[in-house]
CSV table of C-alpha atoms in Angstrom, one decimal:
chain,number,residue,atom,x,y,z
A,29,UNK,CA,-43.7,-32.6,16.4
A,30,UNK,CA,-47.5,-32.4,15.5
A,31,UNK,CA,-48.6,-28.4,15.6
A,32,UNK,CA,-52.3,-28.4,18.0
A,33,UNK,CA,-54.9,-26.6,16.6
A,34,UNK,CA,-54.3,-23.7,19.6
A,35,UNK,CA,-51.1,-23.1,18.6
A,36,UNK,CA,-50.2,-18.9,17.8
A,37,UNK,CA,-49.0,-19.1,14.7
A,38,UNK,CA,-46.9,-16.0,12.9
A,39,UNK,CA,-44.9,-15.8,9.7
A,40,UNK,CA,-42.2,-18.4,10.7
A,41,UNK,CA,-43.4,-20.4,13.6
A,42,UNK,CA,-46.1,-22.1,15.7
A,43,UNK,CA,-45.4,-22.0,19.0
A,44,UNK,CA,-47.8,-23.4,22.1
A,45,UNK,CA,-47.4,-23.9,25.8
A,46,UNK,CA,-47.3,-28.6,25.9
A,47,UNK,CA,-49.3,-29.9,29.0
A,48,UNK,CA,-45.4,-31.2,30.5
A,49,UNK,CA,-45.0,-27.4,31.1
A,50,UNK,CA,-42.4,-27.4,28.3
A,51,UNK,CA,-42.5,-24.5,25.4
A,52,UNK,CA,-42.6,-25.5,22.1
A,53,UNK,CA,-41.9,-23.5,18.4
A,54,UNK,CA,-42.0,-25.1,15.1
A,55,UNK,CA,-40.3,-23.2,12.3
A,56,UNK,CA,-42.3,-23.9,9.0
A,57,UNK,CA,-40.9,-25.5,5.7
A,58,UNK,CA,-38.3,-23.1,4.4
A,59,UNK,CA,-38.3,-20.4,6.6
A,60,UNK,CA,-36.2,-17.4,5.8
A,61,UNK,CA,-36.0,-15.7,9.3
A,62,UNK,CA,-35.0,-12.1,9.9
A,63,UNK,CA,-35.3,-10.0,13.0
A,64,UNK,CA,-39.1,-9.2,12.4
A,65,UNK,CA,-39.9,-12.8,12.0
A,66,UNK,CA,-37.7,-13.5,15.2
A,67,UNK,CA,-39.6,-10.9,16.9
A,68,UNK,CA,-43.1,-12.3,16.2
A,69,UNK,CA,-41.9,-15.4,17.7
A,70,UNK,CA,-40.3,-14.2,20.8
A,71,UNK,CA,-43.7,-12.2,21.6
A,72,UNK,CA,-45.2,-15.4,21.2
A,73,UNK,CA,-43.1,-17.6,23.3
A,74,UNK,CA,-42.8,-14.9,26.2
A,75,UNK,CA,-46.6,-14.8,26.0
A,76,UNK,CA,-46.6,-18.3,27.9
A,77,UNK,CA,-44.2,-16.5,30.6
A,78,UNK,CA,-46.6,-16.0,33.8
A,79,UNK,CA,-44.0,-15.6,36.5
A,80,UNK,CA,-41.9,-19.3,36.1
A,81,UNK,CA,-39.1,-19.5,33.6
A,82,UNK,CA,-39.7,-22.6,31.1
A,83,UNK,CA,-37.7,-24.7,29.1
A,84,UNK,CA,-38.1,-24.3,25.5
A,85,UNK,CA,-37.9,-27.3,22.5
A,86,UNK,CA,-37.0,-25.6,19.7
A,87,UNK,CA,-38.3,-27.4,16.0
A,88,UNK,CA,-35.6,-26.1,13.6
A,89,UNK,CA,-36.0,-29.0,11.2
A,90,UNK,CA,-37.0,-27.0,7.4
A,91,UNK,CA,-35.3,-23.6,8.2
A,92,UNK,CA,-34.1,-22.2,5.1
A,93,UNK,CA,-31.8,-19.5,7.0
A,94,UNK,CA,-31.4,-17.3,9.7
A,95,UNK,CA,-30.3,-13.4,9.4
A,96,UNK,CA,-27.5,-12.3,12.6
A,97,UNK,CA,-30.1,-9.7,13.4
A,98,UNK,CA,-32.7,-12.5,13.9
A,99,UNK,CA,-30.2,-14.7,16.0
A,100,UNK,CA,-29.0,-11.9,18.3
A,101,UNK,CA,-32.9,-11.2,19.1
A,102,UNK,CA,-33.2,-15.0,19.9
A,103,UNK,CA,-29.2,-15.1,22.2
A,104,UNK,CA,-29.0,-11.2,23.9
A,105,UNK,CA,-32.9,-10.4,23.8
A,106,UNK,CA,-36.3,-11.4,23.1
A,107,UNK,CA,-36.2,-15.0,25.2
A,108,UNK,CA,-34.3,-14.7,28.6
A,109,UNK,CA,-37.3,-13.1,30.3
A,110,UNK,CA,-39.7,-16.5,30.4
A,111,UNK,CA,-37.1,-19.5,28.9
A,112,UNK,CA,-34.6,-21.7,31.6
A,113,UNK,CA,-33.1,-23.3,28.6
A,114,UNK,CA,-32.9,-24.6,24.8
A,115,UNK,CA,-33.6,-27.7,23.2
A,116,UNK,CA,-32.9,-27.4,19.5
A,117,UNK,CA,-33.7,-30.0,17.2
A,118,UNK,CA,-32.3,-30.4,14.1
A,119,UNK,CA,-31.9,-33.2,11.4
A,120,UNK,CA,-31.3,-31.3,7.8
A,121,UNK,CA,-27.8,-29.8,7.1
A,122,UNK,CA,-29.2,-26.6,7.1
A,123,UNK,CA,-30.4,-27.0,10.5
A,124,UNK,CA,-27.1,-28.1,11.6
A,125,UNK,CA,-25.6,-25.5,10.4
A,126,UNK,CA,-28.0,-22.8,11.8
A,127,UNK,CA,-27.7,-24.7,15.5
A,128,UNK,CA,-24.0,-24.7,15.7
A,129,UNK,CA,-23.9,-21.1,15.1
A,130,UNK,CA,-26.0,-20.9,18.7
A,131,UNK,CA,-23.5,-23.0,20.2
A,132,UNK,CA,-20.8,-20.9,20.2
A,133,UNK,CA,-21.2,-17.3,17.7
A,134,UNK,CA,-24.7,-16.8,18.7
A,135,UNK,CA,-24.4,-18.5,22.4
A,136,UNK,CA,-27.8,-18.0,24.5
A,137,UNK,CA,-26.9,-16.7,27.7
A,138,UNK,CA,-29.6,-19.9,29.1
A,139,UNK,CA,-28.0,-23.8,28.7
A,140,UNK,CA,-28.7,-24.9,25.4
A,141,UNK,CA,-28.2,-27.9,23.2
A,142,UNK,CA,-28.6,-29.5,20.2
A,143,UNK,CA,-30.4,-33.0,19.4
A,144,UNK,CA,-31.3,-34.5,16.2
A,145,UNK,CA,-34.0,-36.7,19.0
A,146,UNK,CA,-37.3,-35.0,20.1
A,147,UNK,CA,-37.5,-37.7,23.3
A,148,UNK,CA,-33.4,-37.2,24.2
A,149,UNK,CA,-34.5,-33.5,24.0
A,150,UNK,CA,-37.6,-33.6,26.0
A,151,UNK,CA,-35.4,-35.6,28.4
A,152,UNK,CA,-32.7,-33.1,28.9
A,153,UNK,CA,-34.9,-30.1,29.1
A,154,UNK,CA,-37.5,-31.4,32.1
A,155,UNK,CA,-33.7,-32.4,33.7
A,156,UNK,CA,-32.7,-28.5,33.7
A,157,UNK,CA,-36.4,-27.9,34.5
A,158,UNK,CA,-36.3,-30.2,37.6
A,159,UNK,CA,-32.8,-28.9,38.8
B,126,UNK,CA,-22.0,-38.8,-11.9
B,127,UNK,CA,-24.2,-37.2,-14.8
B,128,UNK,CA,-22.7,-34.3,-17.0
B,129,UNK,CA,-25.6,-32.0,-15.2
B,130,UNK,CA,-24.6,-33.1,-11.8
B,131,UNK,CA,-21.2,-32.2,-12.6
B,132,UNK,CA,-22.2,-28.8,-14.0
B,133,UNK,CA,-24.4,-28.2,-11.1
B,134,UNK,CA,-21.6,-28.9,-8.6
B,135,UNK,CA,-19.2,-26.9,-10.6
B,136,UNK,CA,-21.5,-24.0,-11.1
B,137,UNK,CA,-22.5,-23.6,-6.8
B,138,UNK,CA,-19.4,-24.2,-6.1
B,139,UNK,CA,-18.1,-21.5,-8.0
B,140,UNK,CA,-20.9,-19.3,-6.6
B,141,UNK,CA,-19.2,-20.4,-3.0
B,142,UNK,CA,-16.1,-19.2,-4.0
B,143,UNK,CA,-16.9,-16.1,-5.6
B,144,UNK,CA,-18.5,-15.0,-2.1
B,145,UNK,CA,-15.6,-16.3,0.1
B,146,UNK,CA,-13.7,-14.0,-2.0
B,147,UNK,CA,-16.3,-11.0,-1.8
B,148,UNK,CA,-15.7,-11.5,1.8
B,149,UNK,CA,-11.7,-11.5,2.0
B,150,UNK,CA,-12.3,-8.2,0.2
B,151,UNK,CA,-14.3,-7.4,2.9
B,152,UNK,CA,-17.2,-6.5,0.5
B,153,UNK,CA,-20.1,-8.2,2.3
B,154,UNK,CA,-23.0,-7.1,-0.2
B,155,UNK,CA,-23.0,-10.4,-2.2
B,156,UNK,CA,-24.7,-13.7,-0.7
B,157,UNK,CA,-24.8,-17.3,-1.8
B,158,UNK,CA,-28.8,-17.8,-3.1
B,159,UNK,CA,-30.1,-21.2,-1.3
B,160,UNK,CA,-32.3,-22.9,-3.5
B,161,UNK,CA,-35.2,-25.3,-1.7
B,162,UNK,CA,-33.3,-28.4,-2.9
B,163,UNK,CA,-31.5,-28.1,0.6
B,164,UNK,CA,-28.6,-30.0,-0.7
B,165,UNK,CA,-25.3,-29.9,0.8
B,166,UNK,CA,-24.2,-26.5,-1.6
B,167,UNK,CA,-27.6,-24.7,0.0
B,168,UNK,CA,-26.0,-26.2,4.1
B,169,UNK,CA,-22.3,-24.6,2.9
B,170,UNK,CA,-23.9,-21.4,1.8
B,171,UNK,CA,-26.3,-21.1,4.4
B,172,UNK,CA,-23.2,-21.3,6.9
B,173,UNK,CA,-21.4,-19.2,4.4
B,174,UNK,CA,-23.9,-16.2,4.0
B,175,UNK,CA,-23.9,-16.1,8.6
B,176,UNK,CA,-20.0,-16.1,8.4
B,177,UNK,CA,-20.3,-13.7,6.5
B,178,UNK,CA,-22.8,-11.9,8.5
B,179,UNK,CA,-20.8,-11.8,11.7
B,180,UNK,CA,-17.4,-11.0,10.0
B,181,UNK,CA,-18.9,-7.8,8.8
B,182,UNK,CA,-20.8,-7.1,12.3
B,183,UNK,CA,-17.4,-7.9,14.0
B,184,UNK,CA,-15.3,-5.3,11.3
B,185,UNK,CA,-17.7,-2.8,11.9
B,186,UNK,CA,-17.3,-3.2,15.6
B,187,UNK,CA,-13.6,-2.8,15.5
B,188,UNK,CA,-14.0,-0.1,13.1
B,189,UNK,CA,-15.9,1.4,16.0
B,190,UNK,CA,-13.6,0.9,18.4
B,191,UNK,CA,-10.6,2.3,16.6
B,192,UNK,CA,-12.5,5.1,15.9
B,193,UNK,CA,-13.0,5.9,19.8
B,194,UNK,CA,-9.2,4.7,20.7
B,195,UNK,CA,-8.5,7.6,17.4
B,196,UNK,CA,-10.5,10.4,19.3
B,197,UNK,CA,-8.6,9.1,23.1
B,198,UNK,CA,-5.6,10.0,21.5
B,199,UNK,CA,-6.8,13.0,19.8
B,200,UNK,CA,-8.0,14.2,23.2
B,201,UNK,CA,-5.2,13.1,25.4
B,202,UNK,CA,-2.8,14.9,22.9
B,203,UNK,CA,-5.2,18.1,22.9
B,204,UNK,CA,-5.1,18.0,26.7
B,205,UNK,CA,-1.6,17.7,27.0
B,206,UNK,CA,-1.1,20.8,24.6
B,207,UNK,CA,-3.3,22.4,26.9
B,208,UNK,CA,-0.8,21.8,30.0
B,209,UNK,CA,2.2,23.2,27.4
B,210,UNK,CA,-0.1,26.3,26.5
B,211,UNK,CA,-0.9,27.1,30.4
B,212,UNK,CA,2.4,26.8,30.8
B,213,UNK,CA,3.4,29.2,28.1
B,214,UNK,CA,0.8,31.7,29.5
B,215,UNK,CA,2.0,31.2,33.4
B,216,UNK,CA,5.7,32.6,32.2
B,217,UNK,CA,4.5,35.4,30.1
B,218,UNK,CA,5.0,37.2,33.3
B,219,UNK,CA,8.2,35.9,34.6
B,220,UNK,CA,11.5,37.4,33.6
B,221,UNK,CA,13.8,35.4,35.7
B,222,UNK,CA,15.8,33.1,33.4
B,223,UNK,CA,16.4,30.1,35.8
B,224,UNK,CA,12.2,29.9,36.0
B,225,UNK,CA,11.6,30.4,32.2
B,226,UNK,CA,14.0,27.4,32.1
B,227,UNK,CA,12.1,25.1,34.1
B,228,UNK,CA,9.1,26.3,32.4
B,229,UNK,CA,10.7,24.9,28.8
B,230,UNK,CA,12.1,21.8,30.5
B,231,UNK,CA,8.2,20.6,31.9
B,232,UNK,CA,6.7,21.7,28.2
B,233,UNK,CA,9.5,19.5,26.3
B,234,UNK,CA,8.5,16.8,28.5
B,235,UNK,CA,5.1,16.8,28.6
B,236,UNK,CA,5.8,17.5,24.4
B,237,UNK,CA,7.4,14.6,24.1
B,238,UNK,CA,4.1,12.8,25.1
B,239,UNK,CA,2.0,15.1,23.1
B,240,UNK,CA,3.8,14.0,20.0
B,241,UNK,CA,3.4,10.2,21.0
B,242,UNK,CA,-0.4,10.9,21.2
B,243,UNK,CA,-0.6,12.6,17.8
B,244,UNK,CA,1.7,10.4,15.9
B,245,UNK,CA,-1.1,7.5,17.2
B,246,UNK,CA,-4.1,9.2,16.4
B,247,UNK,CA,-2.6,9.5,12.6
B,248,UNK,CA,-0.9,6.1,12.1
B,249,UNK,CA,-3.3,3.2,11.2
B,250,UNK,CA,-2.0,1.2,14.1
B,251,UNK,CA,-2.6,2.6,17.4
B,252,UNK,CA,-0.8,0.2,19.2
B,253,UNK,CA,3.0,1.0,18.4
B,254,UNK,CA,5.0,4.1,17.1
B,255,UNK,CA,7.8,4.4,14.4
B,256,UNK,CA,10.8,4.9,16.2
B,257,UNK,CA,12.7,6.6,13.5
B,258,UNK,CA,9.6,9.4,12.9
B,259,UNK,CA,9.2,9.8,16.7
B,260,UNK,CA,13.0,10.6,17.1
B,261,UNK,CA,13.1,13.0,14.2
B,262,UNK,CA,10.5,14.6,15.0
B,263,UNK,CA,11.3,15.2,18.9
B,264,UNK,CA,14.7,16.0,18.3
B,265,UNK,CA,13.8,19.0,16.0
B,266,UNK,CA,11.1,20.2,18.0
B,267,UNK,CA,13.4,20.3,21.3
B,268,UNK,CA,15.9,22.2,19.4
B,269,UNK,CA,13.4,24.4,18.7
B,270,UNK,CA,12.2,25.1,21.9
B,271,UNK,CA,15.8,26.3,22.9
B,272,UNK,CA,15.3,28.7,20.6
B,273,UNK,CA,19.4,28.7,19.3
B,274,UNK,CA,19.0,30.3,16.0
B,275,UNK,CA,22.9,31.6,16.0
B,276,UNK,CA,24.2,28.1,16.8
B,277,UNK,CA,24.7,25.8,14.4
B,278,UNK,CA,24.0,22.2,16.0
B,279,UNK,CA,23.8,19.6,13.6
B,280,UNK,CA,21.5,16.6,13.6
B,281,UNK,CA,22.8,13.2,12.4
B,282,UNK,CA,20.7,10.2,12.2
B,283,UNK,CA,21.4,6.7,11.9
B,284,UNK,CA,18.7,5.2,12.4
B,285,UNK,CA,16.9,1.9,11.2
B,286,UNK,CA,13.5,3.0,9.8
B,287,UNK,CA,11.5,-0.3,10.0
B,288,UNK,CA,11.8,-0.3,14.2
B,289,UNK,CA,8.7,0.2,16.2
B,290,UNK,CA,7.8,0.2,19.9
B,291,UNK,CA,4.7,0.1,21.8
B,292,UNK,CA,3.5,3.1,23.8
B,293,UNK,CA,4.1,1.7,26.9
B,294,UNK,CA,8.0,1.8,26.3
B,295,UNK,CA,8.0,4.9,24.0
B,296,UNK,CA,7.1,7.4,26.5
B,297,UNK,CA,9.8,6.8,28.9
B,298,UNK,CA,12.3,6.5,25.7
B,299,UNK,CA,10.6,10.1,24.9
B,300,UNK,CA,11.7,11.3,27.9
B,301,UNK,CA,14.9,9.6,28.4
B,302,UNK,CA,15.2,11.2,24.3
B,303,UNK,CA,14.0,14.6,25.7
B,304,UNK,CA,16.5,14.8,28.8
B,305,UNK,CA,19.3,14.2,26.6
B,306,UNK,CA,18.8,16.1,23.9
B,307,UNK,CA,18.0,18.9,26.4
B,308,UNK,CA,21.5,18.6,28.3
B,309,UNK,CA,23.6,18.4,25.1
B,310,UNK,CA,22.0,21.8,23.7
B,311,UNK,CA,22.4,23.3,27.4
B,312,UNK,CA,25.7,22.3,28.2
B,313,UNK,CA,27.7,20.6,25.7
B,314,UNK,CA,28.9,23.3,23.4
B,315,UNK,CA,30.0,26.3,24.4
B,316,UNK,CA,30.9,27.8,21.6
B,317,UNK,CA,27.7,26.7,19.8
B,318,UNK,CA,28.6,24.7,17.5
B,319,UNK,CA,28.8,20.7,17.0
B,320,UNK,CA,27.1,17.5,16.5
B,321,UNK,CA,24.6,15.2,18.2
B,322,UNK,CA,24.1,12.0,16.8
B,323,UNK,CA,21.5,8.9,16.7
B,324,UNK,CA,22.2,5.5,16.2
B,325,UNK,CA,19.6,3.4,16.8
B,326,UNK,CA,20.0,-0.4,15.7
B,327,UNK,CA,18.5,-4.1,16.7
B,328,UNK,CA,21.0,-6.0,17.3
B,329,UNK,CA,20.1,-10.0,18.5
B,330,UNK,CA,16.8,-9.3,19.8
B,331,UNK,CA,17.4,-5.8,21.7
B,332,UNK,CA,17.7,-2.2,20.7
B,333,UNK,CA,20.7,-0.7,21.1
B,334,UNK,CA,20.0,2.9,21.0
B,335,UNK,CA,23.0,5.3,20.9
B,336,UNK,CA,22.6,9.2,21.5
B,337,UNK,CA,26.3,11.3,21.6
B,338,UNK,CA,27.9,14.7,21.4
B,339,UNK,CA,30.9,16.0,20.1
B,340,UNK,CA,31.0,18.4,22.9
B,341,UNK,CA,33.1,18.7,26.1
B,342,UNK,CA,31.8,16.3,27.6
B,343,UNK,CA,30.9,15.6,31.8
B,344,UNK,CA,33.1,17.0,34.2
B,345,UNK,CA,35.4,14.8,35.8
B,346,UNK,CA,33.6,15.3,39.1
B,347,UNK,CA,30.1,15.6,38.2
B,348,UNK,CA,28.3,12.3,40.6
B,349,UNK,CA,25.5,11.3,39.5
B,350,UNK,CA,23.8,10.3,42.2
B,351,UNK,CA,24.4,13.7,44.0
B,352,UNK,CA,22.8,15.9,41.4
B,353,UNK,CA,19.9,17.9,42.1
B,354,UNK,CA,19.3,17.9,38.4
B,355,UNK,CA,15.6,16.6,37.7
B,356,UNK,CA,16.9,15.6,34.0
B,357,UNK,CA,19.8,13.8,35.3
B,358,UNK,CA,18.2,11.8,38.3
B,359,UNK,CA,15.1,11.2,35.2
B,360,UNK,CA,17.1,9.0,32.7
B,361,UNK,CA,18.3,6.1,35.2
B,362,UNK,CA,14.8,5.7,36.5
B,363,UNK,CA,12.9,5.7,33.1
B,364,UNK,CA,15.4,3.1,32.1
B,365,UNK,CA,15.0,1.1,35.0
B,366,UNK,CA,10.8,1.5,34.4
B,367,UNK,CA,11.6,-0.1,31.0
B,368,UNK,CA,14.5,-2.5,32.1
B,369,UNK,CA,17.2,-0.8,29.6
B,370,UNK,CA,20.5,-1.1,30.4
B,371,UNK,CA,22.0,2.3,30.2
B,372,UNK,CA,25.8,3.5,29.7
B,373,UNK,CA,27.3,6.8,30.1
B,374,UNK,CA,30.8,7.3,28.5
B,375,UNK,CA,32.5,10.8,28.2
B,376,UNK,CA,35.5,10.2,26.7
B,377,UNK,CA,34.7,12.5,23.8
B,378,UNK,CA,31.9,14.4,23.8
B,379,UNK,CA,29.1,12.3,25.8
B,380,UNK,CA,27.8,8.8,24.6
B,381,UNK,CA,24.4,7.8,26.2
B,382,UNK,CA,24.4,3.6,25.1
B,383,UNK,CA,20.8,2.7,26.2
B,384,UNK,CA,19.6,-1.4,25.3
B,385,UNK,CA,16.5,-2.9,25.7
B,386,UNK,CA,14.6,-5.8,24.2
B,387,UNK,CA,13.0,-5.5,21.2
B,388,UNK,CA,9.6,-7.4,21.8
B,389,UNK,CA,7.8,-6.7,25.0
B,390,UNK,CA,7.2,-10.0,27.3
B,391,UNK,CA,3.7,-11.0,28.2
């Protein structure tokens, strides 16, 4: 997933608005993400919201770990105002481990999956978009 | 695989384990340190460190929880003393004996569901009650209530300590208990003196709990089902609300045989 030079970029993330009307956040190499970092990103990825929910592709690939403050503001809170759903990518064990726990633990209240594919993941999310 | 591989693995995995016992301790301070190599020790403790994470989140919830079910029964038990205390004050004024009786007989009962509250609010599991505390305790405090400091009434108690009930049964035992109690003291001996025993037992998968007098027993005609009594038409209902079979033999004295099962069906 190549970051654009427009994209906001805070602590952990890059996040940008892709011309398919899909959301987009990178986490960088070996994040450690609390709540504040999971904050910054939510501001940034509800500051694409402008009246349509979105789907959301999710980079997760290099994140180092995630605190349960920082997942519960990504599950209960900070997206559900401007995301339809979640596409998380993930290839590293890490990653895998951090996804599952949104599968069930952590569970977004929006449809969301896991892929280890950016395309089968693009895919899926303009299918939830289009339904 | 090389001597340092091996000491590496040996050494994380031993990290692991030291934390997956910090956590079975429920001491949640310690965390596994992930290094950048991202190998499959830093995945397992990753995972590791958020279990971790939401076992402490979920222990402080129930913590919370218990805390509020503590101050429920702490408040129903306080209300319910303040029903008794009403009570109390409501007959301050009354001389007539037959009304000062009724008066006692509602506070016993709604005692006997004080005592449930407060025995809940102390144990550490506020889901069932200690049979053989909750009869001990009720007995004495009816007794008291009757006030029959020249008798001499003896307790006996045979009772198997390790028995517990949920709430849901053990208020209707409480009153079936109170009842009881309340009609050996009143009736049963005359001449003040005797014995009312408890046997309570599990026997195949039910209680069998036994409550009986040495004193003179039921008339011959008493009937049951024509009494006006409020304690006598009480006990066949509460044991029908809890499907206990009940007995009544007065032979000698008066044996109350009440069974029920043991564990609660969903």
């Amino acid at each position: 997933m190549e970051v654009p030079t427009n994209a906001i970029e805070v602590t952990c993330y890059h996040t940008w608005m892709g011309k398919d009307g899909v959301g987009r956040t990178k986490v960088k190499l070996g994040a450690d993400v609390t709540l504040k970092e999971a904050k910054e990103n939510s501001d940034a990825v509800n500051s694409f919201y402008k009246g349509d929910k979105f789907p959301l592709l999710i980079d997760a690939r290099g994140i180092r770990s995630m605190t349960r403050d920082a997942r519960n503001q990504f599950s209960l809170k900070g997206r559900e105002s401007g995301v339809k759903a979640f596409a998380i990518i993930i290839d590293s064990t890490i990653s895998k481990v951090v996804g599952n726990f949104f599968m069930g633990i952590n569970k977004p209240i929006v449809p969301a999956r896991l892929f280890t594919n950016e395309e089968e993941a693009l895919v899926w999310l303009k299918s939830i978009d289009n339904s | 695989m090389a001597s340092e591989e091996i000491k590496y693995a040996d050494k994380r995995a031993n990290e692991i384990l030291e934390v997956v016992m910090a956590y079975a301790r429920l001491d949640f301070k310690q965390k596994i340190s992930i290094t950048n190599k991202e190998d499959v020790f830093d995945s397992i403790g990753t995972g590791v460190n958020m279990l971790g994470e939401e076992l402490e989140g979920s222990t402080i919830s129930l913590r919370e929880k218990e805390q509020l079910l503590k101050e429920v029964h702490h408040r129903v038990k306080n209300n319910l003393q303040i029903i008794s205390s009403l009570l109390n004050l409501q007959s301050d004024n009354f001389q007539d004996e037959r009304f000062l009786a009724m008066i006692r007989e509602s506070k016993n009962r709604i005692n006997s569901m004080a005592l449930i509250h407060e025995m809940l609010y102390i144990a550490k599991d506020f889901s069932q009650i200690n049979m053989s505390d909750y009869i001990v305790k009720l007995s004495q405090s009816v007794y008291q209530s009757f006030n029959a400091k020249d008798s001499s009434i003896a307790f006996e108690y045979d009772i198997d300590e390790s028995l517990f009930l949920e709430i849901d049964r053990m208020i209707p035992i409480g009153l079936i208990l109170n009842e009881i109690i309340s009609n050996s003291l009143k009736y049963a001996f005359p001449a003040k003196k005797g014995t009312i025993k408890f046997c309570l037992k599990e026997k195949k998968g039910n209680i069998c709990f036994t409550i009986s007098d040495d004193g003179i027993g039921i008339p011959k005609d008493f009937d049951y089902s024509q009494t006006k009594s409020l304690g006598v038409q009480l006990i066949p209902m509460l044991c029908d609300q809890i499907d206990a079979g009940l007995t009544i033999n007065s032979e000698r004295g008066t044996c109350y045989d009440l069974c029920f099962k043991a564990l609660m069906l969903s």
